XYZ file of C-alpha atoms in Angstrom:
326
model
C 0.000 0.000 0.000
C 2.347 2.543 -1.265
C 5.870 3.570 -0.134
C 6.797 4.929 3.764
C 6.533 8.005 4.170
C 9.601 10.869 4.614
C 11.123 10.630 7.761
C 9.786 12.715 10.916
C 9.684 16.477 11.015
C 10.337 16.441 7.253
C 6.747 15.533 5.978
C 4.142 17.897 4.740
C 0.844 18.128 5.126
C -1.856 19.883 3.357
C -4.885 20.892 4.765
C -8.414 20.500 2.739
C -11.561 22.523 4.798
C -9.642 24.777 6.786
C -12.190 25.459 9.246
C -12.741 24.789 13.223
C -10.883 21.066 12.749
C -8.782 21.350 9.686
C -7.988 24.672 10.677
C -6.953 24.261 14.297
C -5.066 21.202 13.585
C -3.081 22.775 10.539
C -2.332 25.717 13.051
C -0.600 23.587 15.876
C 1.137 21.560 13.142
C 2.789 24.457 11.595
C 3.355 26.355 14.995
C 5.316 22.810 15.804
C 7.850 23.664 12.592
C 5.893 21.328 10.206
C 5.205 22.468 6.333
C 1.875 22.588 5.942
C -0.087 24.229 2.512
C -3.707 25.231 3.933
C -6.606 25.545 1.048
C -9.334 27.937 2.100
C -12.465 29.160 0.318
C -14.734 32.023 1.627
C -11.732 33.403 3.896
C -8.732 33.025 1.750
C -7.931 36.752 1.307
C -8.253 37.385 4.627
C -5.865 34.905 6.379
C -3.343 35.689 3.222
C -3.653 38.913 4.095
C -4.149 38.678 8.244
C -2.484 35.522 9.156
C -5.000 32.685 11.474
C -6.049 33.313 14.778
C -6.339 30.285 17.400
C -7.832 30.897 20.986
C -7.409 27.732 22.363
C -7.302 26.077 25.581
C -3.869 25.177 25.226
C -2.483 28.395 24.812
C -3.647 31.210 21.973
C -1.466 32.248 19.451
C -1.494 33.586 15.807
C 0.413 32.554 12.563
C 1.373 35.376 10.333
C 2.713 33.991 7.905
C 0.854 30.821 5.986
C 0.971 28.702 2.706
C -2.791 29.580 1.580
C -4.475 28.821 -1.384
C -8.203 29.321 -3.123
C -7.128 26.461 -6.016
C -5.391 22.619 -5.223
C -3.721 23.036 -8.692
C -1.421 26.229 -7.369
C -0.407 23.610 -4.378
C 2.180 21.157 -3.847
C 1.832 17.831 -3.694
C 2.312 16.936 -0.170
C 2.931 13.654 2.223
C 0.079 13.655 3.987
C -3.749 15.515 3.210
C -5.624 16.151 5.526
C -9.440 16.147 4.496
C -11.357 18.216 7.249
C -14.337 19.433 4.748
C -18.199 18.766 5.935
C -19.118 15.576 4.640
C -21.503 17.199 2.906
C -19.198 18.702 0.315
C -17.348 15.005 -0.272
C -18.288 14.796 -4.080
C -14.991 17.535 -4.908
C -12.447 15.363 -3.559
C -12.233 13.964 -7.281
C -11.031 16.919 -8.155
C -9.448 18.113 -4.862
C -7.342 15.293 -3.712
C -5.298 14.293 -6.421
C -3.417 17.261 -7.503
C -2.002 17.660 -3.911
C -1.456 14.001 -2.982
C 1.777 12.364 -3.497
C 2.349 9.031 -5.029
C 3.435 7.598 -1.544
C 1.946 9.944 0.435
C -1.611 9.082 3.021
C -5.001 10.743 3.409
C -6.234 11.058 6.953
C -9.993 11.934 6.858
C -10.935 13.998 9.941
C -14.530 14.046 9.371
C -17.698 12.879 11.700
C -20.042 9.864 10.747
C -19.636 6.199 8.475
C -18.314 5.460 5.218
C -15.843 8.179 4.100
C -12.493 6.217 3.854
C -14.732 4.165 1.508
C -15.512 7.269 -0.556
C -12.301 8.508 -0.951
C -10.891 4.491 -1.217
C -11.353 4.635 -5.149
C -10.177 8.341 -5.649
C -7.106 8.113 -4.305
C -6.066 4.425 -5.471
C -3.506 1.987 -3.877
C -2.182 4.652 -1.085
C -2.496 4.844 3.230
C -5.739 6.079 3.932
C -6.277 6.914 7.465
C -9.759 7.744 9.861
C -9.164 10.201 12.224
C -12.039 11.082 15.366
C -11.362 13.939 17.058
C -13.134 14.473 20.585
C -12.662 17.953 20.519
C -14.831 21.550 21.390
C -13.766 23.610 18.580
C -15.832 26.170 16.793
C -14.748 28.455 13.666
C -16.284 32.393 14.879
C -15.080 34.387 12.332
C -13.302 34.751 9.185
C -9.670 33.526 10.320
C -9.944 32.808 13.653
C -11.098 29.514 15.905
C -11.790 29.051 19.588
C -10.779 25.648 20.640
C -13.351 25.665 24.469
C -11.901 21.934 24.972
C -10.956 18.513 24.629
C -8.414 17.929 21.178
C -7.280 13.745 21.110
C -7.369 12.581 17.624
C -7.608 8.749 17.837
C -6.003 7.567 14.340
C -6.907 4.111 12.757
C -5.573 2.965 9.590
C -8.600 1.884 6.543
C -8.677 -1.701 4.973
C -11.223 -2.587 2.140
C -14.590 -3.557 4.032
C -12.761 -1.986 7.110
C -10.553 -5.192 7.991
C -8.836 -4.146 10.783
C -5.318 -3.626 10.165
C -3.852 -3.089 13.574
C -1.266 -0.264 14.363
C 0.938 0.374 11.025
C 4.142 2.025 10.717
C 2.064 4.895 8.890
C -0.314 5.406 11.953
C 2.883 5.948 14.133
C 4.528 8.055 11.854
C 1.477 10.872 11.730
C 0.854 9.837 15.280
C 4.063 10.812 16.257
C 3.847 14.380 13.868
C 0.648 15.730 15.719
C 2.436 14.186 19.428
C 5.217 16.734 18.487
C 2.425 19.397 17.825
C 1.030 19.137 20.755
C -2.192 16.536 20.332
C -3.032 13.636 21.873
C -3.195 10.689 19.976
C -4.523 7.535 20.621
C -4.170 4.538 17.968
C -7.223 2.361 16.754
C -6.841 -1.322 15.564
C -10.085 -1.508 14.266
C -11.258 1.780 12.490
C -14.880 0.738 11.877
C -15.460 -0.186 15.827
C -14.095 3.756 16.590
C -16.167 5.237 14.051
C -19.236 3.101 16.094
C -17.714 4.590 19.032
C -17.338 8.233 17.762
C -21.412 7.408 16.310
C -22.778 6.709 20.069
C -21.962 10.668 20.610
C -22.634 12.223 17.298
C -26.018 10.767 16.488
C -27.662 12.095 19.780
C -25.793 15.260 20.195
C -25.271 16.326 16.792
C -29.061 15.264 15.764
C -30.951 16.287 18.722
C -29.341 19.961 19.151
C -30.848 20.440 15.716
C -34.170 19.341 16.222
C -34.359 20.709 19.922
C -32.223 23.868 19.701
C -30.242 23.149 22.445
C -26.456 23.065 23.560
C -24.999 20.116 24.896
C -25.395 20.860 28.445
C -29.073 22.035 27.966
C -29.549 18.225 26.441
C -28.167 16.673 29.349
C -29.965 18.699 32.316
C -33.006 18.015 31.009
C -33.640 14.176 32.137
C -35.661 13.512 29.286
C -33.555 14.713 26.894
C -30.466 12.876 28.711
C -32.638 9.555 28.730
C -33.120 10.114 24.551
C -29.424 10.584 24.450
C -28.911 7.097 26.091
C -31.249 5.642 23.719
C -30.148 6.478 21.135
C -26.618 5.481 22.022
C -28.275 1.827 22.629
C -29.158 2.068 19.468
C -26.012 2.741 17.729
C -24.484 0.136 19.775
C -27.008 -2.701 18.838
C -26.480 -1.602 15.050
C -22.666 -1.753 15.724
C -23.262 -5.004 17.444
C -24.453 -6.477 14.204
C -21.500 -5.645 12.428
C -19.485 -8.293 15.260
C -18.563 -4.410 16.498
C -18.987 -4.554 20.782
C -19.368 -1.476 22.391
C -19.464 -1.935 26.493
C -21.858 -0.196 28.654
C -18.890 1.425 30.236
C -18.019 3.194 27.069
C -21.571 4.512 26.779
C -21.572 5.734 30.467
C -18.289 7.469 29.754
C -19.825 9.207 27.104
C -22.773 10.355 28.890
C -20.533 11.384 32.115
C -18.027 13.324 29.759
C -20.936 15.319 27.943
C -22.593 16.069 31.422
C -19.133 18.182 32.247
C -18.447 19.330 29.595
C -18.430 23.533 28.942
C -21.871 24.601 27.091
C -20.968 23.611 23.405
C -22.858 23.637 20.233
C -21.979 20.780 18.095
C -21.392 21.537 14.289
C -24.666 20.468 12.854
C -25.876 23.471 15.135
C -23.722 25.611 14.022
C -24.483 24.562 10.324
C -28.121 24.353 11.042
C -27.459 28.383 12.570
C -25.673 29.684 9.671
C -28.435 27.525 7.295
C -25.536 25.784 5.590
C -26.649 22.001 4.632
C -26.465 19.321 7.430
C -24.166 16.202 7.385
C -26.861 14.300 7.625
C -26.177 11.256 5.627
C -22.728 10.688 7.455
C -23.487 10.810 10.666
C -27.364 9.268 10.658
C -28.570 8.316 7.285
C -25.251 5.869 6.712
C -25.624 4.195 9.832
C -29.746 3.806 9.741
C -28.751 2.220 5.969
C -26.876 -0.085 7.940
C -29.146 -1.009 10.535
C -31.962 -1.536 7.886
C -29.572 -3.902 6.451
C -28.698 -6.271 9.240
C -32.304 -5.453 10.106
C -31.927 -3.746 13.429
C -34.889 -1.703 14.731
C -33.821 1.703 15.699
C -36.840 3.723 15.839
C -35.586 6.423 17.251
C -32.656 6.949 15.244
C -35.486 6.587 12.300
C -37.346 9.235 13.251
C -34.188 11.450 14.064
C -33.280 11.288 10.586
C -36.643 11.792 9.400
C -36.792 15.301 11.614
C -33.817 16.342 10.276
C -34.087 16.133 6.485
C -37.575 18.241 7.498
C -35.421 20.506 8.798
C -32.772 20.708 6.002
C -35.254 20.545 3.281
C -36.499 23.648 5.233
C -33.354 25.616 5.076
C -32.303 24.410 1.565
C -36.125 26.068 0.620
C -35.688 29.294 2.882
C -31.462 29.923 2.224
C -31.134 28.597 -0.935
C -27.920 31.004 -1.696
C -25.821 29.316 1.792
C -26.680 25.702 0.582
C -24.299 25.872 -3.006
């Protein structure tokens, strides 16, 4: 699967959706002495112009100075691509991804929900193709500039056709050990598909349900009806990942629960993309894993009528903001 990469501190990374994950990440990366080429879109002459802004938890600082581009073909190809765009905007990676990929360079997809590594699987050919979940509070608030409130692992896990697991691969350490150096926890996965589950049993409630009830995290979780949907839904996800041989222990769903009750007031992207009445990564994060419940023939009623709700919803804003949804 392609050559090994360029030794450490020597490889570089491009950044594709440089926004509150792409962004943030590309920002400690570079601040830690890496090359890194970031493409923007709607901001582009202002961080050429202004530099990127990053109030984080960890420390704020600015970068002056940045590789930024508005077009993959003025980049150069580079060891490692980052792909931190809304799932939602997947079909341009035909055209974004090759021109700034090299031969024996890796993808790592930092994006939420199921199925993406397969996406980009046939785009991208015979090369290391990488899943990356974040568990991280971060939140783009203006043009340039990200506020990182908390949280920032990245657990890594390396993709297989029909998501064999693969174990821990010279290529996960490698980019493991680039974002240690920059300052970000990593943690490895064996098996990519049973941490996307995992990273599922929090998105699918939180993402979905602060859409459809206009809430914040914590405003989900003091409400004990609205924390007792949350826990069924995460049953849900973990009968459907059950199916799939894909055990998720009740511990793991009682962490989840016990980390979202602490953690600082957050609104989870979908919010913020339901907010600004940009299109919701719907499909990703609920309709791909409701396809594959229907499939193994798992009831998960409310995870049904979640998705239902929220295409409402985005049908709604696609009808009302038709100029934010292009």
């Amino acid at each position: 699967m392609g050559t090994a990469l360029q030794s450490q501190r020597n490889r570089s990374y491009a950044i594709i959706g440089t926004g509150a994950i792409g962004g943030f990440y590309g920002a400690k990366l570079q601040q830690a002495g890496f090359e890194v080429h970031f493409l923007l879109h709607r901001d582009y002459q202002f961080v050429r112009q202004r530099g990127l802004r990053v109030d984080s938890v960890w420390g704020d600082f600015t970068l002056d100075s940045l590789n930024v581009y508005n077009d993959v073909h003025q980049m150069p190809g580079c060891d490692v691509v980052i792909v931190a765009l809304k799932t939602t905007r997947n079909s341009l990676l035909t055209t974004l991804l090759p021109p700034v990929l090299k031969e024996s360079g890796a993808v790592l997809m930092l994006q939420n929900g199921l199925g993406n590594e397969e996406t980009v699987a046939p785009i991208v050919g015979p090369t290391h193709i990488l899943g990356g979940l974040c568990f991280i509070c971060s939140n783009k608030v203006a043009e340039g500039h990200i506020h990182h409130l908390d949280y920032g692992a990245i657990t890594l896990g390396e993709y297989a056709p029909d998501y064999q697991p693969l174990g821990i691969t010279p290529t996960l350490r490698d980019i493991a050990g680039d974002l240690e150096i920059a300052g970000i926890p990593t943690q490895f996965a064996e098996d990519l598909l049973l941490a996307r589950w995992k990273k599922l049993i929090w998105n699918i409630p939180y993402n979905g349900l602060s859409v459809v009830l206009n809430a914040r995290t914590d405003e989900i979780m003091e409400n004990e009806y609205t924390r007792l949907l949350s826990e069924q839904l995460m049953r849900e996800v973990g009968a459907v990942a059950a199916a799939y041989n894909r055990e998720i222990p009740e511990s793991f769903i009682q962490k989840m629960l016990d980390h979202t009750a602490k953690m600082k007031p957050y609104i989870t992207s979908m919010k913020l993309d339901y907010d600004h009445h940009r299109p919701l990564e719907i499909e990703s994060i609920v309709g791909n894993p409701l396809q594959a419940a229907i499939a193994k023939q798992i009831p998960v009623p409310k995870i049904s009528m979640l998705y239902a709700q929220l295409n409402f919803i985005n049908t709604q804003i696609q009808a009302k903001h038709p100029l934010t949804t292009s």
